[in-house]
Short mmCIF file of C-alpha atoms in Angstrom, two decimals:
data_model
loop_
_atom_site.label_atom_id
_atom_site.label_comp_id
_atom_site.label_asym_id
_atom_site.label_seq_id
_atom_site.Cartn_x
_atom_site.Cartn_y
_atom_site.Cartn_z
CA UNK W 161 10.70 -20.72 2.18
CA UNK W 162 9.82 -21.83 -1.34
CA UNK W 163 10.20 -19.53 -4.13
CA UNK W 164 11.18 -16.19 -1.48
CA UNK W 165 13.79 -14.48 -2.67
CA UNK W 166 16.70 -13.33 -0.63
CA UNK W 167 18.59 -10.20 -1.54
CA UNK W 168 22.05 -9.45 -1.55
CA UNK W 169 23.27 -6.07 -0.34
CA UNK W 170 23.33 -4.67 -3.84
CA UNK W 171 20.09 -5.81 -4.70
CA UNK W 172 18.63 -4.64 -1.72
CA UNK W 173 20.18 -0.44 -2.58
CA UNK W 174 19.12 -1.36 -6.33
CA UNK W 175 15.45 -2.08 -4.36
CA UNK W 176 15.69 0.78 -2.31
CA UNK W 177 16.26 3.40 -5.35
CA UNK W 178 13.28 2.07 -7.02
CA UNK W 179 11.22 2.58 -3.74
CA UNK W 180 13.03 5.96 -2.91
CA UNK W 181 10.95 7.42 -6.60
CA UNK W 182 7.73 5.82 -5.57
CA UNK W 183 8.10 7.34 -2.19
CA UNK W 184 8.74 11.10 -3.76
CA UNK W 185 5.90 10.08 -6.63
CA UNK W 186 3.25 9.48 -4.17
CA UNK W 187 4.01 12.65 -1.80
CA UNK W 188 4.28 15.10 -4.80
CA UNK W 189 0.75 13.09 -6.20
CA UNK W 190 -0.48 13.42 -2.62
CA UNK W 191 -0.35 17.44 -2.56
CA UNK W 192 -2.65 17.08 -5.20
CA UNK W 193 -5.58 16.19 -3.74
CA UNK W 194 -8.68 18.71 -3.38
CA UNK W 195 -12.46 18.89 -4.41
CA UNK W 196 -12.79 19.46 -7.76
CA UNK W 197 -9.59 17.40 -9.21
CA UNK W 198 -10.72 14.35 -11.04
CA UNK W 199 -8.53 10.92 -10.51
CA UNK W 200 -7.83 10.86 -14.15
CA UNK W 201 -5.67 14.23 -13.14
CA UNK W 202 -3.58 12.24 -10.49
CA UNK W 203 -3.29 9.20 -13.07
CA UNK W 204 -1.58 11.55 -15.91
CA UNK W 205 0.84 13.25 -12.90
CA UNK W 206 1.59 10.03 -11.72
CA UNK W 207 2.20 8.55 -15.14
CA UNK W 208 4.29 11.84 -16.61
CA UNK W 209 6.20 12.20 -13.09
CA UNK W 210 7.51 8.45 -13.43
CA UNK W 211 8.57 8.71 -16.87
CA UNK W 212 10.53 11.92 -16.52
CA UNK W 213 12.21 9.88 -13.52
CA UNK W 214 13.50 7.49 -15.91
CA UNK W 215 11.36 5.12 -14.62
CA UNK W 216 7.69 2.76 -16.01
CA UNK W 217 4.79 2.61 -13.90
CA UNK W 218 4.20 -0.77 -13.11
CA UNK W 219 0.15 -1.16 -13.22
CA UNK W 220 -0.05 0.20 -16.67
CA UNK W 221 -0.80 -2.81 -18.66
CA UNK W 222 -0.58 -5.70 -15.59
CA UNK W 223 -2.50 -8.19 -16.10
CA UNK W 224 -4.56 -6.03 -18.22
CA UNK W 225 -5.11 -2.92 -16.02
CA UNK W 226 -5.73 0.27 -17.94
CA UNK W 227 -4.02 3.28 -15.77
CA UNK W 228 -0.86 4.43 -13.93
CA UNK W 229 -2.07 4.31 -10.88
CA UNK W 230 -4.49 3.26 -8.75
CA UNK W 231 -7.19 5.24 -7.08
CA UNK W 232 -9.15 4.14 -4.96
CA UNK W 233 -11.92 6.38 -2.87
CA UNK W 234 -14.89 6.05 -0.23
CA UNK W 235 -15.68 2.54 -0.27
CA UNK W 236 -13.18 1.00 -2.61
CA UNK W 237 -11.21 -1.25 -0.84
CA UNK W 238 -8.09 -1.34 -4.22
CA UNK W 239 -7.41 -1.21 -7.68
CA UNK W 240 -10.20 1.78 -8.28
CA UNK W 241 -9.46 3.20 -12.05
CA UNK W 242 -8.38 6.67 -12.26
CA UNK W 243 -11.53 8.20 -14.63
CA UNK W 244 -13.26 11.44 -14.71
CA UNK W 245 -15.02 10.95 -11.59
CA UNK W 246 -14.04 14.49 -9.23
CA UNK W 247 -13.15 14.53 -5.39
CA UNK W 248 -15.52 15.76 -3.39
CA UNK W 249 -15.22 17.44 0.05
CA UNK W 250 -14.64 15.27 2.78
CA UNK W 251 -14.11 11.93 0.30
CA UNK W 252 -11.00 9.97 1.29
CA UNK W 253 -8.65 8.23 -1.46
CA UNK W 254 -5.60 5.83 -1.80
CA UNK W 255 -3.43 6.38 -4.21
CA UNK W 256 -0.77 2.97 -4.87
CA UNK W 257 2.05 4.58 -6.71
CA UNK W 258 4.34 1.14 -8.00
CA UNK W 259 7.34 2.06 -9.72
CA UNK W 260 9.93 0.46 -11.72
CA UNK W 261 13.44 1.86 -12.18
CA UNK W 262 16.25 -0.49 -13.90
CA UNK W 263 14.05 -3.35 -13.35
CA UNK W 264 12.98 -3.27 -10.05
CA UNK W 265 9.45 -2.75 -8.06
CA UNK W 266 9.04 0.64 -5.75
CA UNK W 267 5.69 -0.13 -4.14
CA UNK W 268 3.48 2.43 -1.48
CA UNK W 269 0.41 3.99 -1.09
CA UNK W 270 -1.09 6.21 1.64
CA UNK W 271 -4.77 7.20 1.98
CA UNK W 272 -5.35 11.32 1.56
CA UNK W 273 -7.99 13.57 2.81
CA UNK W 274 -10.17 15.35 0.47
CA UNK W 275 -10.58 18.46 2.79
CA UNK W 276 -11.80 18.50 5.87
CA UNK W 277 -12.77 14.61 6.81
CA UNK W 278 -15.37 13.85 9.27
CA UNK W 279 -14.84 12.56 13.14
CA UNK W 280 -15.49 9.31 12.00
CA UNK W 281 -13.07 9.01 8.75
CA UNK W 282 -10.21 10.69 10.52
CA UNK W 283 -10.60 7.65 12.97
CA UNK W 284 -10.28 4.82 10.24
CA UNK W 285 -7.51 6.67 8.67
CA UNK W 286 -5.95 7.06 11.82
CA UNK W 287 -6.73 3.38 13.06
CA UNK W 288 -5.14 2.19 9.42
CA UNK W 289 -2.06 3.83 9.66
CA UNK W 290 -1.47 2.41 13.07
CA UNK W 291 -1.91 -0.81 11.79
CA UNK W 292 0.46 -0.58 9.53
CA UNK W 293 3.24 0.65 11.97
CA UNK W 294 2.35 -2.00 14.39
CA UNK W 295 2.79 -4.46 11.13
CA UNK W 296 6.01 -2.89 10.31
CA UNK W 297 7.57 -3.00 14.02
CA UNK W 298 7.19 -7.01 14.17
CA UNK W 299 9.49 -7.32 10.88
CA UNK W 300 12.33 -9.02 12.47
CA UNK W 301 14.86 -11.84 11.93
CA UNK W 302 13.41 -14.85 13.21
CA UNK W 303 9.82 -13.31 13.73
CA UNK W 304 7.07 -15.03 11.74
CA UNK W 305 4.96 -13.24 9.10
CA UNK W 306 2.11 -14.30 11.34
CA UNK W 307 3.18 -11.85 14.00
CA UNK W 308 2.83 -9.54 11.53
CA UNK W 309 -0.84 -10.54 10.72
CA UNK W 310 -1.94 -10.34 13.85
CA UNK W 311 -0.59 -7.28 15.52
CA UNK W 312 -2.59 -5.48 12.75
CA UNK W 313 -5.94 -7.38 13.31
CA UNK W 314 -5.78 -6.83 17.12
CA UNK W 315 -5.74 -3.24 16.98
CA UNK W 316 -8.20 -3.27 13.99
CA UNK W 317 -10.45 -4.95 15.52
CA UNK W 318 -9.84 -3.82 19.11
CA UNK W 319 -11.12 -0.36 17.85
CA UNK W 320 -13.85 -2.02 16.06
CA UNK W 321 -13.15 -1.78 12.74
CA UNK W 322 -12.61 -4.94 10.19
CA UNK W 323 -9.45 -6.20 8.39
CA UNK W 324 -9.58 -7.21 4.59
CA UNK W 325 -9.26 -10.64 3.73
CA UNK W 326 -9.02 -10.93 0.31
CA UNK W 327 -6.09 -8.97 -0.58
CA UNK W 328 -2.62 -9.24 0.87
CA UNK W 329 0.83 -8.08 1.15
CA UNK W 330 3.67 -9.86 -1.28
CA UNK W 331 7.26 -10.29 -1.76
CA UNK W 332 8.80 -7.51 -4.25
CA UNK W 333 11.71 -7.03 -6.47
CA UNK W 334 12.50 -7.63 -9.91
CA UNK W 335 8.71 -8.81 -9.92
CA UNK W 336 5.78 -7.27 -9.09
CA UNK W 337 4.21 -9.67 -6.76
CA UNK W 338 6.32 -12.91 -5.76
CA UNK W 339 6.47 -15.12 -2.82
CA UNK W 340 5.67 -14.74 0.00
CA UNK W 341 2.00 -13.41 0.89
CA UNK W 342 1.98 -11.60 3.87
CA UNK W 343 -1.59 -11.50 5.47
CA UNK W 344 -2.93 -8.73 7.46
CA UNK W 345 -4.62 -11.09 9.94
CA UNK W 346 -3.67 -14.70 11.99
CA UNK W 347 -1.90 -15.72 14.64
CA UNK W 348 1.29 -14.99 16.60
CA UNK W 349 3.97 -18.00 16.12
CA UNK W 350 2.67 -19.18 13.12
CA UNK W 351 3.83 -18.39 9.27
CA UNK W 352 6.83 -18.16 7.55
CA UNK W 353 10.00 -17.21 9.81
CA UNK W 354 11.88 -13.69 8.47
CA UNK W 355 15.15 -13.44 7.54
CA UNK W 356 17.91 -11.37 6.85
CA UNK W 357 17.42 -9.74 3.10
CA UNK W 358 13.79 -10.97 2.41
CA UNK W 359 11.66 -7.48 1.22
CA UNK W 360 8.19 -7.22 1.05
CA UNK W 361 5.02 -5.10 1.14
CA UNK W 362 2.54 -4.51 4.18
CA UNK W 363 -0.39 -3.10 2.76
CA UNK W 364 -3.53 -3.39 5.22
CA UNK W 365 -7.03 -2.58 4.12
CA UNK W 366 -9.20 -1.79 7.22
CA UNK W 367 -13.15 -1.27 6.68
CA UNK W 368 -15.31 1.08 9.04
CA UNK W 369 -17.80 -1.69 8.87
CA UNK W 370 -17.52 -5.79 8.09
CA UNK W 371 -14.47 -7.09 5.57
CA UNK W 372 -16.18 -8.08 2.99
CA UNK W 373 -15.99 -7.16 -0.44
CA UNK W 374 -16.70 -7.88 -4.02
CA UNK W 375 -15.56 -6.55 -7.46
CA UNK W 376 -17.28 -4.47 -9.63
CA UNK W 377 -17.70 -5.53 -13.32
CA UNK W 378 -14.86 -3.74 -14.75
CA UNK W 379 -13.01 -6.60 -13.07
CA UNK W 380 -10.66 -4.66 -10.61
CA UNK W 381 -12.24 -2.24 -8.90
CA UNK W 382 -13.01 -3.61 -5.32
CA UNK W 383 -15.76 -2.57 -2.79
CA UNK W 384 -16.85 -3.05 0.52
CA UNK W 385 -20.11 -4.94 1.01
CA UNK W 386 -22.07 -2.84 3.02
CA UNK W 387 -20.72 0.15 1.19
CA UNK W 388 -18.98 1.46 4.32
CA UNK W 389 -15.54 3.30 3.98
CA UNK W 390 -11.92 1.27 3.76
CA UNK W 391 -8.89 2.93 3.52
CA UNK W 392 -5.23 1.35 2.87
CA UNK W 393 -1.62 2.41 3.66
CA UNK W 394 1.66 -0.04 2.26
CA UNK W 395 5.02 0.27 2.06
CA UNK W 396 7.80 -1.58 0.96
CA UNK W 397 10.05 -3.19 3.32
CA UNK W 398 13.36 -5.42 4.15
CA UNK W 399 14.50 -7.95 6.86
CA UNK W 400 18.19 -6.13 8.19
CA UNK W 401 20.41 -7.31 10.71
CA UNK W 402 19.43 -5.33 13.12
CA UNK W 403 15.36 -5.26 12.61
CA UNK W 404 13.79 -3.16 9.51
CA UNK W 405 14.02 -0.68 7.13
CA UNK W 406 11.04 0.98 5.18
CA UNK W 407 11.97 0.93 2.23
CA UNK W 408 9.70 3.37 0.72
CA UNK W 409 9.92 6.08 3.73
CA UNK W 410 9.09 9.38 2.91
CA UNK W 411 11.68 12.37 3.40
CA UNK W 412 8.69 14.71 4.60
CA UNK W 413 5.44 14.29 6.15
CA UNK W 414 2.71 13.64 3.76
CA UNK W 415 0.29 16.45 2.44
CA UNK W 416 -3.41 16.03 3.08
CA UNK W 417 -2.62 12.67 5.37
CA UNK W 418 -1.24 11.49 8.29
#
């Protein structure tokens, strides 16, 4: 378990505060969505909504990135750059809303329907946010992250879509990314074994067509190969007692998603 952090109880409701405001940013960001409103719209609600909260938004400025928020649509896989480009009918988008309040990480995203999606879209949307409760329900004490892994690529791939490779899930807390990674593919019985009071994100990225991606040359935003659609839901979670508990749940159903 090198370098993974275990919480304490306190830490963990310090954690879960954080997470609680990223949760409420992303649904009020989420009711947002329509043709017609640009990204750079959803960046300056994201960014004014955290601040009022008392709280930073954590992408601003890492590791160079430019916006608030991330926003990614169609065929970008992550880390699309809110800019003036406008939603158009039937588009998909994920929005990652990271927060940090009294110096710790609040981390979730969900992927949004830009009015009425097509057959096929609904299906990966669907298909992704399966995959991530199937990811979340094999977070247990004693479990391996590998269990995790692979629940998520067996239904991905038993429903013929693809799961990302190149971007993974991470430990969270008074960082924004620490140990350990938590891949969205493997194998059952393999990995590193859960226990009580580590917290981390599951964040799959599931493609209509094959995994692959590259990055385009403003050196974040990521895109499938083929140009085919992705989409992406995460949230934030921690190893209990007695199982699980999503951090970053949301106190409502999500507008314009699943």
């Amino acid at each position: 378990m090198s370098g993974v952090s275990i919480k304490s109880r306190d830490q963990i409701e310090q954690l879960r505060r954080a997470c609680r405001l990223a949760a409420q940013t992303l649904q009020q960001a989420g009711a947002l969505v329509r043709p017609g409103i640009t990204t750079e719209e959803i960046n300056t609600f994201v960014h004014e909504y955290t601040i009022e909260h008392g709280a930073v938004p954590a992408p601003l400025g890492y590791r160079g990135f430019p916006k608030s928020v991330c926003t990614s649509v169609n065929e970008v896989v992550c880390h699309g750059i809110p800019g003036p480009r406008a939603l158009e009918e039937g588009d998909i988008i994920n929005i990652d809303v990271t927060s940090i309040l009294d110096g710790w990480h609040g981390d979730v995203s969900a992927t949004f329907f830009v009015g009425d999606p097509s057959p096929e879209t609904r299906r990966l949307v669907e298909i992704t946010k399966k995959c991530l409760d199937l990811g979340i329900a094999e977070v247990k004490q004693g479990a391996r992250l590998g269990d995790v892994g692979a629940a998520i690529q067996e239904y991905a791939e038993s429903h013929g879509c693809s799961v990302v490779r190149d971007f993974v899930g991470h430990g969270i807390g008074r960082k924004f990314h620490e140990p350990p990674q938590v891949a969205h593919f493997g194998n059952r019985d393999r990995g590193l074994r859960l226990k009580k009071g580590m917290t981390f994100t599951i964040e799959p990225m599931i493609n209509l067509g094959d995994w692959r991606l590259h990055t385009l040359e403003d050196g974040w935003t990521a895109v499938t190969n083929d140009a085919m659609l992705s989409a992406q839901f995460e949230h934030t979670v921690a190893v209990t007692d007695s199982g699980v508990e999503v951090l970053t749940r949301f106190d409502a159903p999500l507008p314009n998603s699943l």
